[in-house]
GROMACS .gro file of C-alpha atoms in nm:
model
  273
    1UNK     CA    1  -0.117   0.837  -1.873
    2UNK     CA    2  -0.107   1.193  -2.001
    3UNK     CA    3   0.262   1.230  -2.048
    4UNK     CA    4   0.257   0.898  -2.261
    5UNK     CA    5   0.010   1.126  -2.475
    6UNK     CA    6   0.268   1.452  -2.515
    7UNK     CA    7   0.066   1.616  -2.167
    8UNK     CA    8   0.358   1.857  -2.081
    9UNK     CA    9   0.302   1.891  -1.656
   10UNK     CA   10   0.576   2.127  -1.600
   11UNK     CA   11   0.689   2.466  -1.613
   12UNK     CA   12   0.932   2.586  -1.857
   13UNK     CA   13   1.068   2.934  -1.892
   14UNK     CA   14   0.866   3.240  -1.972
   15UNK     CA   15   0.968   3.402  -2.354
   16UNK     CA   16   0.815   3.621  -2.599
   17UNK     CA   17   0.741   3.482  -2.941
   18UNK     CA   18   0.816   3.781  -3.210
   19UNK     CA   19   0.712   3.575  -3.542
   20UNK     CA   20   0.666   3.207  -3.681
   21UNK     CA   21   0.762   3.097  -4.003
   22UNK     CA   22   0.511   2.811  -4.045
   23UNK     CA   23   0.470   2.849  -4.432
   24UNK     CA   24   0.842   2.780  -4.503
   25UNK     CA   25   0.977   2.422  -4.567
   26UNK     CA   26   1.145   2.415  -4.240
   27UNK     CA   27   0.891   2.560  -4.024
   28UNK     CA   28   1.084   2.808  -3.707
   29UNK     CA   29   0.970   3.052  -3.487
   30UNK     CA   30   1.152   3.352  -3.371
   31UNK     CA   31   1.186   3.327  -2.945
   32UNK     CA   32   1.301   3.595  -2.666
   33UNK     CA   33   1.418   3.484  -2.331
   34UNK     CA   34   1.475   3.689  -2.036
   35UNK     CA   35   1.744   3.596  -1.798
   36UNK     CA   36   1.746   3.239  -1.713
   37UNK     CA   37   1.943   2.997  -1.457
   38UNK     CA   38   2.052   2.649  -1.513
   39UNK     CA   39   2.168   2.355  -1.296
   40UNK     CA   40   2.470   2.142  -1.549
   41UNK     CA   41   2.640   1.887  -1.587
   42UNK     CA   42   2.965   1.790  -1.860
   43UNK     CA   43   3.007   1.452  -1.970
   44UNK     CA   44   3.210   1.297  -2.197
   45UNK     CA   45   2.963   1.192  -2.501
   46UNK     CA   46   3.049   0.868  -2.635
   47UNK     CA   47   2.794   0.830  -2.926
   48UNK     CA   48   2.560   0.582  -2.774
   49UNK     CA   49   2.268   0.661  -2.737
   50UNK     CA   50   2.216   0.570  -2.378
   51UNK     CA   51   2.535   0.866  -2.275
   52UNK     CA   52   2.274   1.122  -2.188
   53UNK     CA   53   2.174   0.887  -1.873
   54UNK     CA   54   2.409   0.957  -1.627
   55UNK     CA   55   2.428   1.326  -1.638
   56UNK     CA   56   2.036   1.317  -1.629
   57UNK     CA   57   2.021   1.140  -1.298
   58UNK     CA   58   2.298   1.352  -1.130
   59UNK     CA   59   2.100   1.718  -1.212
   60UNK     CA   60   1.798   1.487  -1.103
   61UNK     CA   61   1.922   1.394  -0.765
   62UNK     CA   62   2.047   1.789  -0.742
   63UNK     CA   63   1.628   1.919  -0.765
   64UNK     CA   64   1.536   1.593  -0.532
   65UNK     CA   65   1.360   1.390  -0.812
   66UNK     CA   66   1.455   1.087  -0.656
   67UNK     CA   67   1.455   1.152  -0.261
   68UNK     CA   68   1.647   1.342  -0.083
   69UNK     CA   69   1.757   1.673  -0.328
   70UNK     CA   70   2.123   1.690  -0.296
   71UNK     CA   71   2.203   2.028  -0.258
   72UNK     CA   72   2.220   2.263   0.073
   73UNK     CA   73   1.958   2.436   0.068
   74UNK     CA   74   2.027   2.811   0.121
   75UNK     CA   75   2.266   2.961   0.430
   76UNK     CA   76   2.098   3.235   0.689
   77UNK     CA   77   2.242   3.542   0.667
   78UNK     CA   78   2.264   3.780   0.950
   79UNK     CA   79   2.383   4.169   0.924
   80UNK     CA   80   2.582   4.316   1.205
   81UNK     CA   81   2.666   4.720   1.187
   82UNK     CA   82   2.809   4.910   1.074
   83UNK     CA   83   2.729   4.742   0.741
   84UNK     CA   84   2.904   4.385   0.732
   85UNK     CA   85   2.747   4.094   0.632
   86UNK     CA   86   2.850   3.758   0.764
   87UNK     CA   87   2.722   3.372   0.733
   88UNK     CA   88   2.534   3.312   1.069
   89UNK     CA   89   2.676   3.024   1.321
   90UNK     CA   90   2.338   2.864   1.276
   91UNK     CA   91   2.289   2.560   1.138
   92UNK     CA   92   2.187   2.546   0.775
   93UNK     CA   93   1.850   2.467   0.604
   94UNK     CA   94   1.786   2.112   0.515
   95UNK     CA   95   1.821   2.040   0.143
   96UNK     CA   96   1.565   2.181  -0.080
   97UNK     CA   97   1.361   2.028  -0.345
   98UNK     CA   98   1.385   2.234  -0.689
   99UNK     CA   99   1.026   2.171  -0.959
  100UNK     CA  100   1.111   2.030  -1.279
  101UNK     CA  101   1.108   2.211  -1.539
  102UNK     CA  102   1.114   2.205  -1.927
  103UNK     CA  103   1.280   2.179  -2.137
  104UNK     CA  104   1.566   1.961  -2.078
  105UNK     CA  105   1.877   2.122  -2.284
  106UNK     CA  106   2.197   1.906  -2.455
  107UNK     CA  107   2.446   2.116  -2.614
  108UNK     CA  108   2.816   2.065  -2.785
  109UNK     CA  109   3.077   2.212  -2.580
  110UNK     CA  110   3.431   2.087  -2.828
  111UNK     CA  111   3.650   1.837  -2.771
  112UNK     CA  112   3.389   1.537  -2.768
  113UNK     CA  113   3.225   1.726  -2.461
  114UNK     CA  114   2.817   1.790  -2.432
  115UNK     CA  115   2.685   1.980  -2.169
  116UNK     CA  116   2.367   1.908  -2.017
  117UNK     CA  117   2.098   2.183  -1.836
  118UNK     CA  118   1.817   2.150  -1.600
  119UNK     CA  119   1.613   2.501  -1.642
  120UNK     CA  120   1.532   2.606  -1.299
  121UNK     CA  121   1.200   2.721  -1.206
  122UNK     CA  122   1.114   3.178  -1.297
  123UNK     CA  123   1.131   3.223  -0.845
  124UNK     CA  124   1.564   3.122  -0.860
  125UNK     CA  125   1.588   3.429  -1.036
  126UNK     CA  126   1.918   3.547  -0.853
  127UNK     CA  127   2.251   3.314  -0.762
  128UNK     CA  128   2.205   3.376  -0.403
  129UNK     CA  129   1.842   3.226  -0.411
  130UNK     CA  130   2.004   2.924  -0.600
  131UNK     CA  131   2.052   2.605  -0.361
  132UNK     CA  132   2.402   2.523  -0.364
  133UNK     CA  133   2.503   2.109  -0.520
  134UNK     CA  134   2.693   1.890  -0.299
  135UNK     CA  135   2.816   1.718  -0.655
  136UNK     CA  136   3.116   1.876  -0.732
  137UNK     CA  137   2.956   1.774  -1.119
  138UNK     CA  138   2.675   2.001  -1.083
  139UNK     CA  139   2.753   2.352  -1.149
  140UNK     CA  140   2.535   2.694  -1.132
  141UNK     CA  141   2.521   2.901  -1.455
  142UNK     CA  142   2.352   3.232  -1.543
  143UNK     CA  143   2.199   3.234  -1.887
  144UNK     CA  144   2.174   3.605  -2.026
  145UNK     CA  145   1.877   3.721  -2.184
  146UNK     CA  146   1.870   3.638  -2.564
  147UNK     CA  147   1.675   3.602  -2.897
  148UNK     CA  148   1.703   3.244  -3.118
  149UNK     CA  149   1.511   3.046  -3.359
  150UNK     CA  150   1.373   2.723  -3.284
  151UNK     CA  151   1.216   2.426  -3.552
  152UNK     CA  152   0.985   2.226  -3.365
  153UNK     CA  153   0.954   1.849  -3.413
  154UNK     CA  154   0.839   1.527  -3.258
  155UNK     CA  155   0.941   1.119  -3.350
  156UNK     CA  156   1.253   0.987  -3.223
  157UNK     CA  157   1.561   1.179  -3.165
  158UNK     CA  158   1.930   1.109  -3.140
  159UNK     CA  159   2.263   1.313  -3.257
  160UNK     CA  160   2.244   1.251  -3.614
  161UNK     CA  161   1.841   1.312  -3.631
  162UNK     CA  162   1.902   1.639  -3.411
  163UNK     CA  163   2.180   1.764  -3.610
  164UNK     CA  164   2.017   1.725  -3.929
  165UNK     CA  165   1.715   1.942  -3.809
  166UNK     CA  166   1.923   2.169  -3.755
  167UNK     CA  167   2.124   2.209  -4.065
  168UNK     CA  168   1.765   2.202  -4.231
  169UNK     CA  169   1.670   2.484  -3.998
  170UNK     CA  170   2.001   2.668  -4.076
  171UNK     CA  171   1.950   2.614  -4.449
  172UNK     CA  172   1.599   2.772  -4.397
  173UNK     CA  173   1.749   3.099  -4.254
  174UNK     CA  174   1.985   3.107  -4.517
  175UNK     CA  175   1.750   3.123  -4.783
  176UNK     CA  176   1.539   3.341  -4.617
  177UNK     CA  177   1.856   3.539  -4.640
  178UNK     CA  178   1.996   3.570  -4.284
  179UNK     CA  179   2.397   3.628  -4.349
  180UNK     CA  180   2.684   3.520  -4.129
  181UNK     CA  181   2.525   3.129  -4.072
  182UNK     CA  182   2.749   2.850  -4.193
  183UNK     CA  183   2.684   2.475  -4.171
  184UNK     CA  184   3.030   2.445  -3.914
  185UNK     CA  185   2.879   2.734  -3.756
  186UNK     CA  186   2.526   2.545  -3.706
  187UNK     CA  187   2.646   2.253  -3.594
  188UNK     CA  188   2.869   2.415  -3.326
  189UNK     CA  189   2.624   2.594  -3.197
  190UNK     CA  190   2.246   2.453  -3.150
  191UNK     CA  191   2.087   2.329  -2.889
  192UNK     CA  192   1.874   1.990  -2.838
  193UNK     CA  193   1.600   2.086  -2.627
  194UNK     CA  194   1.334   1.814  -2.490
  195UNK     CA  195   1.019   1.854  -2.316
  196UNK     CA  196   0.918   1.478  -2.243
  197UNK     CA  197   0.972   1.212  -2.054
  198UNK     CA  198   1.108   0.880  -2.197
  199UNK     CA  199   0.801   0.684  -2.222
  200UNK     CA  200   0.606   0.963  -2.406
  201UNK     CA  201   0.548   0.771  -2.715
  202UNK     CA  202   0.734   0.905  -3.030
  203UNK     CA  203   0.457   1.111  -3.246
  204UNK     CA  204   0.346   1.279  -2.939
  205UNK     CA  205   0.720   1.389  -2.826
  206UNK     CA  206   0.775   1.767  -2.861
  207UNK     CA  207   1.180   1.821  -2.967
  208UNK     CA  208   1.297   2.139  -3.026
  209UNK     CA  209   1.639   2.280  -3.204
  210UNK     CA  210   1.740   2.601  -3.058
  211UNK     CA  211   1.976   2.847  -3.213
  212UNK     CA  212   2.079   3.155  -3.088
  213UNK     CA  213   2.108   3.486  -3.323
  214UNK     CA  214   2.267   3.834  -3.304
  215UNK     CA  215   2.127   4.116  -3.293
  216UNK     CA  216   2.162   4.186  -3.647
  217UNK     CA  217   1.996   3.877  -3.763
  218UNK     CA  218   1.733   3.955  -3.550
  219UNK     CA  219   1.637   4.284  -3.687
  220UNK     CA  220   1.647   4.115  -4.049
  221UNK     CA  221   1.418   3.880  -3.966
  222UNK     CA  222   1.187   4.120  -3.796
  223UNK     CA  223   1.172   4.375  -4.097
  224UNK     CA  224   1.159   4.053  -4.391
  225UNK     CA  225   0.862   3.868  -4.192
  226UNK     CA  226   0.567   3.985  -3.993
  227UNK     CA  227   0.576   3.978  -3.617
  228UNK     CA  228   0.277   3.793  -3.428
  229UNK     CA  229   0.152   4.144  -3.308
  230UNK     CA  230   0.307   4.411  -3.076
  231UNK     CA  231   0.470   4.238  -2.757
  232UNK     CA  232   0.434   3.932  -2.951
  233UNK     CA  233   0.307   3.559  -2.807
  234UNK     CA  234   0.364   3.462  -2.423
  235UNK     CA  235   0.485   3.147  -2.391
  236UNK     CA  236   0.580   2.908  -2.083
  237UNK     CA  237   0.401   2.696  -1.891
  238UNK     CA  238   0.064   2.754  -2.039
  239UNK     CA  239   0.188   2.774  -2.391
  240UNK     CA  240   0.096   2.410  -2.474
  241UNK     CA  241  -0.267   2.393  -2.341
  242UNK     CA  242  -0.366   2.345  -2.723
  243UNK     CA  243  -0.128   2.071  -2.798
  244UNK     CA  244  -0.192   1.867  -2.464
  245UNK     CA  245  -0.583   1.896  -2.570
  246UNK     CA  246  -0.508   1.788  -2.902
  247UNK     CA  247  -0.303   1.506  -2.722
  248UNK     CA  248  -0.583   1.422  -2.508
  249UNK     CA  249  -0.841   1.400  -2.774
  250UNK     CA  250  -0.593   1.189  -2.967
  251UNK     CA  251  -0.575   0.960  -2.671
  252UNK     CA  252  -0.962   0.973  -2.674
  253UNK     CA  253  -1.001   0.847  -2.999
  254UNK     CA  254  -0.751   0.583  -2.956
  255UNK     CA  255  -0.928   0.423  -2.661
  256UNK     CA  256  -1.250   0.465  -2.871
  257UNK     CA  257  -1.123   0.266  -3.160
  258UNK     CA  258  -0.993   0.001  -2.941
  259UNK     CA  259  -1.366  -0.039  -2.769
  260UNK     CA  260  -1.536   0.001  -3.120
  261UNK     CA  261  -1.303  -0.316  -3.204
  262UNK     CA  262  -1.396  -0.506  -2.913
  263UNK     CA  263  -1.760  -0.487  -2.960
  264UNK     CA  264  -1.747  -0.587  -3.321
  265UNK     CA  265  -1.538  -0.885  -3.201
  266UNK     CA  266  -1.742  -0.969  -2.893
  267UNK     CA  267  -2.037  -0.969  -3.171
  268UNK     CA  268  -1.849  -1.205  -3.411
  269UNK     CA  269  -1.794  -1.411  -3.163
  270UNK     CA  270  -2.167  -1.415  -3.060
  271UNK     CA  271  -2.258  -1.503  -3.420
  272UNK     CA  272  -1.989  -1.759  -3.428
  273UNK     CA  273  -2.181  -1.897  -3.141
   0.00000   0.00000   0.00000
């Protein structure tokens, strides 16, 4: 019942946050990310908004949501001397089941192609630790360490809505005077990143727009805007304890209010009686 609520149950990748720009009109928040590695998938997108279904189930049957993970689990290695390594004649290791994480990333990749990305968990922190798909659709990638801005935001969410946060996010760094940003540029480049499952009702839904900066833009925004502190915020899996009680006491009231409502009824109907 939590994850109607916005509970967020899984882990998503460690970062630093260096500031937060919650007084502006399009609230962001300035993110670091270490090293990351992704399970994805390329589809064609086709505008509706059921295309994203597909390549979620196939990265879902890779981690073993649904049974039996399809992947091969990892191969034994044995060394022999002087110093030559070779795959061992032994059979290989059953497939492996891979945690979910969060978030769940959709981005443009040209020529009416999205790509789709299944964070894996902080312990597949090198390729050769990385469970190898049996889909020839899911593919491996390393994700270099990197610094972006994200605008937070819950409701519904589709292209158009997602794009348009994120021109209102680029317009935001504009006028807070970031250079080189463009709305082609923008557009191009974000990220849709989502943290909840499909039945998490609408207001609770955490959506985020990612967009990745240089190095330059970085230090702008660092010198313009104060930093959280030295070493900044850790987020990750922990970093939405407050939001999931705020969720939870949300859900409290609501069940509250709807056995308030019954007793005044039940007492009408006494009267009535």
């Amino acid at each position: 019942m939590g994850s109607v609520f916005g509970k967020e149950s899984v882990k998503e990748p460690p970062h630093t946050v260096v500031l937060q720009r919650n007084d502006a009109k399009t609230s962001y928040e300035l993110r670091k990310y270490g090293e990351r590695f992704a399970a994805t998938v390329t589809y064609a997108s086709t505008g509706s908004k059921d295309d994203t279904s597909s390549p979620f189930r196939t990265l879902a049957r890779y981690i073993g949501v649904f049974g039996k993970a399809e992947n091969e689990g990892a191969t034994s290695i044995a060394m022999t001397a002087p110093v030559v390594m070779e795959e061992d004649g032994g059979e290989k290791k059953k497939p492996e089941s891979i945690a979910m994480t969060a978030p769940v990333a959709m981005e443009n990749v040209g020529e009416g192609q999205k790509k789709m990305m299944f964070m894996l968990p902080a312990e597949y922190d090198d390729m050769s630790k990385i469970p190898k798909p049996t889909d020839a659709r899911v593919h491996i990638e390393g994700i270099p360490a990197e610094v972006g801005v994200v605008h937070r935001y819950n409701g519904l969410y589709n292209d158009d809505i997602n794009r348009q946060k994120a021109k209102a996010m680029g317009e935001q760094l504009v006028a807070d005077g970031v250079t080189g940003l463009t709305e082609d540029f923008v557009a191009q480049h974000f990220q849709f990143w989502g943290y909840n499952p499909p039945f998490c009702l609408p207001y609770f839904r955490r959506n985020e727009v990612w967009l990745k900066l240089n190095d330059d833009q970085v230090t702008y925004l660092k010198e313009k805007f104060p930093t959280v502190g030295e070493g900044g915020l850790t987020g990750g899996s922990l970093a939405m304890k407050g939001r999931t009680m705020f969720s939870l006491g949300v859900c409290g009231l609501v069940v509250g209010a709807y056995a308030v409502g019954f007793i005044f009824r039940s007492k009408s109907q006494y009267r009535r009686l």
